[in-house]
CSV table of C-alpha atoms and ligand atoms in Angstrom, one decimal:
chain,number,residue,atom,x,y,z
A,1,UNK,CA,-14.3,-18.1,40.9
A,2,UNK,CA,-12.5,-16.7,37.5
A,3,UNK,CA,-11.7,-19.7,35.4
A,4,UNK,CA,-7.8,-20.5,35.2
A,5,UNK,CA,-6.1,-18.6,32.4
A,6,UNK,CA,-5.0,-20.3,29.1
A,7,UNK,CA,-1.5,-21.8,28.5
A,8,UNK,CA,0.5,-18.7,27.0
A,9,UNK,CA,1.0,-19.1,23.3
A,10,UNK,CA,4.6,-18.1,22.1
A,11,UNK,CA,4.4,-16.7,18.7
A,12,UNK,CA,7.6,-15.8,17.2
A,13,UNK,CA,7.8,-13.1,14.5
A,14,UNK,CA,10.5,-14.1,11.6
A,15,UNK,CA,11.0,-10.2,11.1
A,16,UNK,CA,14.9,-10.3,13.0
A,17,UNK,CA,15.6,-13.9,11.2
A,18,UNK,CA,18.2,-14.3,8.5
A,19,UNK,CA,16.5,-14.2,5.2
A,20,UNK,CA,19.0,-16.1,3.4
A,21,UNK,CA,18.0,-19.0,5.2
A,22,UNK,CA,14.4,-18.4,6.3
A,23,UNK,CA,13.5,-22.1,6.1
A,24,UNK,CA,16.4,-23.0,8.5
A,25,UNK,CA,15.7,-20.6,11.0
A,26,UNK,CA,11.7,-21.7,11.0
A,27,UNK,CA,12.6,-25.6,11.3
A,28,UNK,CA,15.0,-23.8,14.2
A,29,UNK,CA,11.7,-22.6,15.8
A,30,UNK,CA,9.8,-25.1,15.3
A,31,UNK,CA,12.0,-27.8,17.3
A,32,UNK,CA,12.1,-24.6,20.1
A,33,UNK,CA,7.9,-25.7,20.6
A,34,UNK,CA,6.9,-22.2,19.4
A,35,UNK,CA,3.0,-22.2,19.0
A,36,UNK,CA,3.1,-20.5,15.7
A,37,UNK,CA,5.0,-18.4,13.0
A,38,UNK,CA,4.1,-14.9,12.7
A,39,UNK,CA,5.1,-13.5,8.8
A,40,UNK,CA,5.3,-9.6,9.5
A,41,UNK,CA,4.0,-8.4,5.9
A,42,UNK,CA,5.2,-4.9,5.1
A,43,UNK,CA,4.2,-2.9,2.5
A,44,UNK,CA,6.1,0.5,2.6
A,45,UNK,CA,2.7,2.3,2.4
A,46,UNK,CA,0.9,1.4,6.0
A,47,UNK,CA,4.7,1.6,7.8
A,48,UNK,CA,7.5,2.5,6.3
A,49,UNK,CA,8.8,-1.0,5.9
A,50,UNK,CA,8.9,-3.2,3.5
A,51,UNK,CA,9.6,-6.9,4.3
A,52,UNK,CA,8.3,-10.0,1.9
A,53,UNK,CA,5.4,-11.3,-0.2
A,54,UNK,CA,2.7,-14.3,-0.3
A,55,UNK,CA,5.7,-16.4,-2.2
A,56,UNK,CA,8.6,-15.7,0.3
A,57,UNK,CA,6.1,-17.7,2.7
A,58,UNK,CA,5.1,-20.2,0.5
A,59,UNK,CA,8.4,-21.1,0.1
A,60,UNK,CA,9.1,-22.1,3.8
A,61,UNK,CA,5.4,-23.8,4.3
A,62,UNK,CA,6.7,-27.2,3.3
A,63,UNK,CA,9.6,-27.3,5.3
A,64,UNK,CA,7.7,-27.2,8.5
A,65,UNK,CA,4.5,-28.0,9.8
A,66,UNK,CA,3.7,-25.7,12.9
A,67,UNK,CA,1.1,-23.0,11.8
A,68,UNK,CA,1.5,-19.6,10.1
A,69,UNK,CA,-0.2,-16.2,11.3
A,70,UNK,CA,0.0,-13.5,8.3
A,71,UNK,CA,0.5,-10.1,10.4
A,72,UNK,CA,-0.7,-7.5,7.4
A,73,UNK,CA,0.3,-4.1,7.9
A,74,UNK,CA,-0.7,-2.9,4.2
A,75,UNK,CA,-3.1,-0.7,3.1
A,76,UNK,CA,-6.2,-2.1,1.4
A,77,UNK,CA,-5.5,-5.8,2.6
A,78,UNK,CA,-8.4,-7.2,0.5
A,79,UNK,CA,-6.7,-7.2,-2.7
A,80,UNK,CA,-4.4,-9.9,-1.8
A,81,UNK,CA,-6.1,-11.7,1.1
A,82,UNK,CA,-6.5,-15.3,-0.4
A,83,UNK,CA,-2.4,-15.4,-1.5
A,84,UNK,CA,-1.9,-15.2,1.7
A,85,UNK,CA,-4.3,-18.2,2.7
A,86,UNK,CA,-2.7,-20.3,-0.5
A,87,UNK,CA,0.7,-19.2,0.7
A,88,UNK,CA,-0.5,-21.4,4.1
A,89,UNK,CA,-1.4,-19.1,6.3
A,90,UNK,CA,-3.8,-20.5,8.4
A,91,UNK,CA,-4.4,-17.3,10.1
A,92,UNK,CA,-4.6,-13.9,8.8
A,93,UNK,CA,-4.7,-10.6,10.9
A,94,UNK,CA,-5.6,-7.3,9.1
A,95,UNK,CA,-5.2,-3.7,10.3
A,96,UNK,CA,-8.8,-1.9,11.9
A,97,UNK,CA,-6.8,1.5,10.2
A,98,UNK,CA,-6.0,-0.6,7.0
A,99,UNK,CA,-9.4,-1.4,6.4
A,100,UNK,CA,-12.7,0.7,5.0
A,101,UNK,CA,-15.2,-2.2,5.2
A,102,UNK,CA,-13.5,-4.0,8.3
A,103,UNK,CA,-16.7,-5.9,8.4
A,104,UNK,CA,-16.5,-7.1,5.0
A,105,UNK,CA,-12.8,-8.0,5.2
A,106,UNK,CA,-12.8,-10.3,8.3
A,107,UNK,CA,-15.9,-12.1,6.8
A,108,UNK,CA,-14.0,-12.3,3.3
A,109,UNK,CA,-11.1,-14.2,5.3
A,110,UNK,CA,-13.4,-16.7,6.9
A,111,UNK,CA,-14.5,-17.3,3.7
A,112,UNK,CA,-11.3,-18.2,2.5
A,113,UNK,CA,-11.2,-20.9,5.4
A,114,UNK,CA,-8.6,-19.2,7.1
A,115,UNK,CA,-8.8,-17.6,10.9
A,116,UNK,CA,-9.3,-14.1,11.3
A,117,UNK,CA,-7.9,-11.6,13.5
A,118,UNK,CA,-7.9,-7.9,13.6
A,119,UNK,CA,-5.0,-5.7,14.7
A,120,UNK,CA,-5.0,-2.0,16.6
A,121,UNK,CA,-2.3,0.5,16.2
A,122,UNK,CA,-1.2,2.1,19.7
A,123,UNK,CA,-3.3,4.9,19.2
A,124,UNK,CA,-6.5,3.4,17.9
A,125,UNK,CA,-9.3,2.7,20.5
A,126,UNK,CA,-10.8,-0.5,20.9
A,127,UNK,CA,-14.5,0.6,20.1
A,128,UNK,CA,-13.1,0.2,16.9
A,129,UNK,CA,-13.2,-3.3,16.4
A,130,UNK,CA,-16.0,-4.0,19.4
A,131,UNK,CA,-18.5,-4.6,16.6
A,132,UNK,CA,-16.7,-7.3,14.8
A,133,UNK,CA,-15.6,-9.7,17.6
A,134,UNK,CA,-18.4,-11.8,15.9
A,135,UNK,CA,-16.0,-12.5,13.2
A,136,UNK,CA,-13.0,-12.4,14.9
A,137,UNK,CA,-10.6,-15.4,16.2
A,138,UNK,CA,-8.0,-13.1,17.5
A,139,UNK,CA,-7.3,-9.8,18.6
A,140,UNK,CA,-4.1,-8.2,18.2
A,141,UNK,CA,-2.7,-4.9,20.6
A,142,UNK,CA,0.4,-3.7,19.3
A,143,UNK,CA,2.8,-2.8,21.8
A,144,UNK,CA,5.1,-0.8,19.6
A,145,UNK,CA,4.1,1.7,16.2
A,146,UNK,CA,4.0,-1.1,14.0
A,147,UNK,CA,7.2,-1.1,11.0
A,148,UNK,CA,10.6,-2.3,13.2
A,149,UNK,CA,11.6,-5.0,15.4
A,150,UNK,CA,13.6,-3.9,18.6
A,151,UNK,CA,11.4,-1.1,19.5
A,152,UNK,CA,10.8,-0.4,23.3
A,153,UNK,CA,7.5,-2.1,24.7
A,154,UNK,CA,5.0,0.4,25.4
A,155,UNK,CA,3.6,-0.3,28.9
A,156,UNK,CA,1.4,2.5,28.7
A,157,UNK,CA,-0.8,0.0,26.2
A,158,UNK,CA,-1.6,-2.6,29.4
A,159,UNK,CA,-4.8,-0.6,30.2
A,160,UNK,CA,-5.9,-1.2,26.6
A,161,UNK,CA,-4.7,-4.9,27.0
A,162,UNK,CA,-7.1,-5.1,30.1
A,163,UNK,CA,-9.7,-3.6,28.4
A,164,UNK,CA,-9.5,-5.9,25.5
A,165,UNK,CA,-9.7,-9.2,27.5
A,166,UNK,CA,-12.6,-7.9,29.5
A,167,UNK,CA,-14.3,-6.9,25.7
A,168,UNK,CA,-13.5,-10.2,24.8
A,169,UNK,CA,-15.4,-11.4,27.9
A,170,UNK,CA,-18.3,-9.7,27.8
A,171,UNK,CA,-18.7,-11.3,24.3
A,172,UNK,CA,-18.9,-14.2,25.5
A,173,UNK,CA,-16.5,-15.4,22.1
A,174,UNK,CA,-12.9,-17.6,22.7
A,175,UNK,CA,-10.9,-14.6,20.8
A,176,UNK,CA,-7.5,-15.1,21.4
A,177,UNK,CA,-6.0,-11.8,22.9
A,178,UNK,CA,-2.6,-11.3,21.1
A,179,UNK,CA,0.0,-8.4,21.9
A,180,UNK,CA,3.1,-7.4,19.7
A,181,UNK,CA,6.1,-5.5,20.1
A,182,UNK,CA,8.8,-5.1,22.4
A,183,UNK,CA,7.6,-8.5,24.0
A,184,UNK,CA,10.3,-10.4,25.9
A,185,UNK,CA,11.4,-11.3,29.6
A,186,UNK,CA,11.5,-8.0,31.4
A,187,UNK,CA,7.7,-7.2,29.6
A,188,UNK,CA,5.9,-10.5,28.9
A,189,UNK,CA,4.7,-10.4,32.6
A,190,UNK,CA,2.7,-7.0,32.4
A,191,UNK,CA,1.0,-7.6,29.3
A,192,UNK,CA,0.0,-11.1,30.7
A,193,UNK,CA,-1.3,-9.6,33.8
A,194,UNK,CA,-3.2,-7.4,32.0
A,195,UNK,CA,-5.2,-10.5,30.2
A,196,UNK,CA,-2.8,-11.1,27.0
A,197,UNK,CA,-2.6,-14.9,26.2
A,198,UNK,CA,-0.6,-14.9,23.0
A,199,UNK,CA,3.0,-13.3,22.8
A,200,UNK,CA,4.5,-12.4,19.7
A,201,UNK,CA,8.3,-11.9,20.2
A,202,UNK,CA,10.7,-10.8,17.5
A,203,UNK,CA,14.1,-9.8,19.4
A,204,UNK,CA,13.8,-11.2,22.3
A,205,UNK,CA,13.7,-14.7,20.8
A,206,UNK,CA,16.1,-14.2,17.5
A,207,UNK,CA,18.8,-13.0,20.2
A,208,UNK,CA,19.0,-16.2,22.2
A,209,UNK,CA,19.3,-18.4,18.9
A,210,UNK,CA,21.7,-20.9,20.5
A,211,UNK,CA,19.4,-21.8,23.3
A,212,UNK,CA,15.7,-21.0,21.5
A,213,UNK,CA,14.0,-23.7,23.4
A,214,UNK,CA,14.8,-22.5,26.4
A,215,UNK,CA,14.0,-19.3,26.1
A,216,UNK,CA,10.6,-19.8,24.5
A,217,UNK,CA,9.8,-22.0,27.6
A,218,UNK,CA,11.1,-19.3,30.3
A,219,UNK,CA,8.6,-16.8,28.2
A,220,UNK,CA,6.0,-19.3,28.4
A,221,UNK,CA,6.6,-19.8,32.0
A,222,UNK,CA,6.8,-15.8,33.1
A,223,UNK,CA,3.6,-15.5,31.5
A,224,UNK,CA,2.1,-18.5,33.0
A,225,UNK,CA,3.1,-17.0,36.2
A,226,UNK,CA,2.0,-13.6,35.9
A,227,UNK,CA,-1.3,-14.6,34.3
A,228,UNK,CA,-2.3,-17.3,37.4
A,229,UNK,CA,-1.2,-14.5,39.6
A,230,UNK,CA,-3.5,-11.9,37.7
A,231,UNK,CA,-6.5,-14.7,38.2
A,232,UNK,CA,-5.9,-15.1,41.9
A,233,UNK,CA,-5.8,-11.1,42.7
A,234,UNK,CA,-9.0,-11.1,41.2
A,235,UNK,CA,-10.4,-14.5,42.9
A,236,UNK,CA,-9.2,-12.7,46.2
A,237,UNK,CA,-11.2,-9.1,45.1
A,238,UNK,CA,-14.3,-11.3,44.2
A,239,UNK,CA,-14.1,-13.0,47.8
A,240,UNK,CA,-13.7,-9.6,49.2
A,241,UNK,CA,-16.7,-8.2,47.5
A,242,UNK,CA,-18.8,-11.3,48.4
A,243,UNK,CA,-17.8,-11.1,51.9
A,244,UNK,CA,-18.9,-7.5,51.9
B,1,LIG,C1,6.5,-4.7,14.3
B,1,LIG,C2,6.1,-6.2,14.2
B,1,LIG,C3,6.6,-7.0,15.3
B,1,LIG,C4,8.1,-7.0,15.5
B,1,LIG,C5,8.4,-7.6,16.9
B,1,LIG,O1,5.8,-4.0,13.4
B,1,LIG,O2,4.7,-6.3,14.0
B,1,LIG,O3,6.1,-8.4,15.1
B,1,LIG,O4,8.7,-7.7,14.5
B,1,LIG,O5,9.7,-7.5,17.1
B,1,LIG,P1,10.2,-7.2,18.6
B,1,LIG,O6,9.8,-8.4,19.5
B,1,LIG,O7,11.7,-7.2,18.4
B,1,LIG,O8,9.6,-5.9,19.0
């Protein structure tokens, strides 16, 4: 019998917001029940985008109280990794590509008492990161090249989704299995059949500003849906192979 899958985590990423008023439209998602914030950090180096800095986030921390994920798509994340932690993120995800001592890095933001969690690029294989799910609270499959909101979900990365969750099984671990990019109604489905439990959504959310709430709970329902529909397909496959 597989065990029932997680309630989906909506995570929104602030990267479509209006900057001018940042701490508006993060009270705006708070009151929607999102699960967390997540700060895309760009650094013009690792994508060719450049969004904000450790104090831009600090800035907003007081004004709400729902937790902050640091997505850091810079190269050599380890020379700022505790402003991000003092800025109030309570979770910070580094780059396998960004990193030379991936090992060193994850265990450096542990050691800051943050959360850590490692991200993959589309093309980067998962063997990449298999021997640091020790450290690990979260795993992150990007969906889209990382650098822009708005980019089409790559579908062709739900394998690689279903590979990660069964990774994540075999350790044993509770890694939360996060995917980015291009997420939203006509896509949340797949990734969550594939095993995904947390959603970041950029777009898809930002577009439907005058009714947030309810479209953070239709995303949190389609995933729900897909997800106990995965767990049943494979409850059925299980009897079948029993019965066999
Ligand atoms: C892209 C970022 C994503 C992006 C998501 O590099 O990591 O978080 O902002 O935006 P949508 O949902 O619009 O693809």
């Amino acid at each position: 019998m597989q065990p029932s899958a997680p309630r989906p985590r909506i995570v929104p990423s602030v990267l479509p917001a209006d900057f001018s008023r940042l701490g508006d439209e993060c009270r705006a998602l708070e009151q929607a029940g999102v699960d967390r914030i997540q700060w895309d950090v760009m650094d013009g180096l690792f994508v060719p985008n450049i969004t904000m800095g450790p104090d831009v986030i600090a800035s907003v921390r007081p004004l709400v109280s729902v937790e902050f994920e640091a997505h850091l798509m810079v190269e050599e994340p380890d020379r700022l990794l505790s402003r991000w932690v003092d800025a109030g993120c309570g979770l910070v995800i580094v780059h396998a590509e960004a990193c030379r001592h991936l090992h060193r890095t994850l265990a450096a933001v542990r050691g800051l008492g943050a959360r850590a969690g490692v991200a993959v690029n589309p093309a980067t294989p998962l063997c990449a990161v298999e021997h640091v799910l020790d450290l690990v609270d979260l795993l992150l499959v990007m969906t889209v090249n990382p650098g822009f909101g708005g980019q089409e979900y790559l579908a062709s990365m739900e394998p690689k989704i279903a590979e990660a969750r069964d990774l994540i099984a075999r350790s044993g671990r509770q890694i939360e299995l996060e995917v980015d990019g291009g997420i939203g109604r006509g896509t949340i489905a797949g990734a969550a059949r594939a095993g995904a439990t947390t959603f970041c959504a950029g777009s898809a959310l930002f577009r439907e500003r005058a009714r947030l709430a309810e479209e953070v709970a239709e995303l949190r329902r389609l995933a729900a849906e897909a997800a106990a529909e995965a767990v049943r397909v494979m409850d059925g496959t299980c009897r079948e192979e029993d019965a066999a």
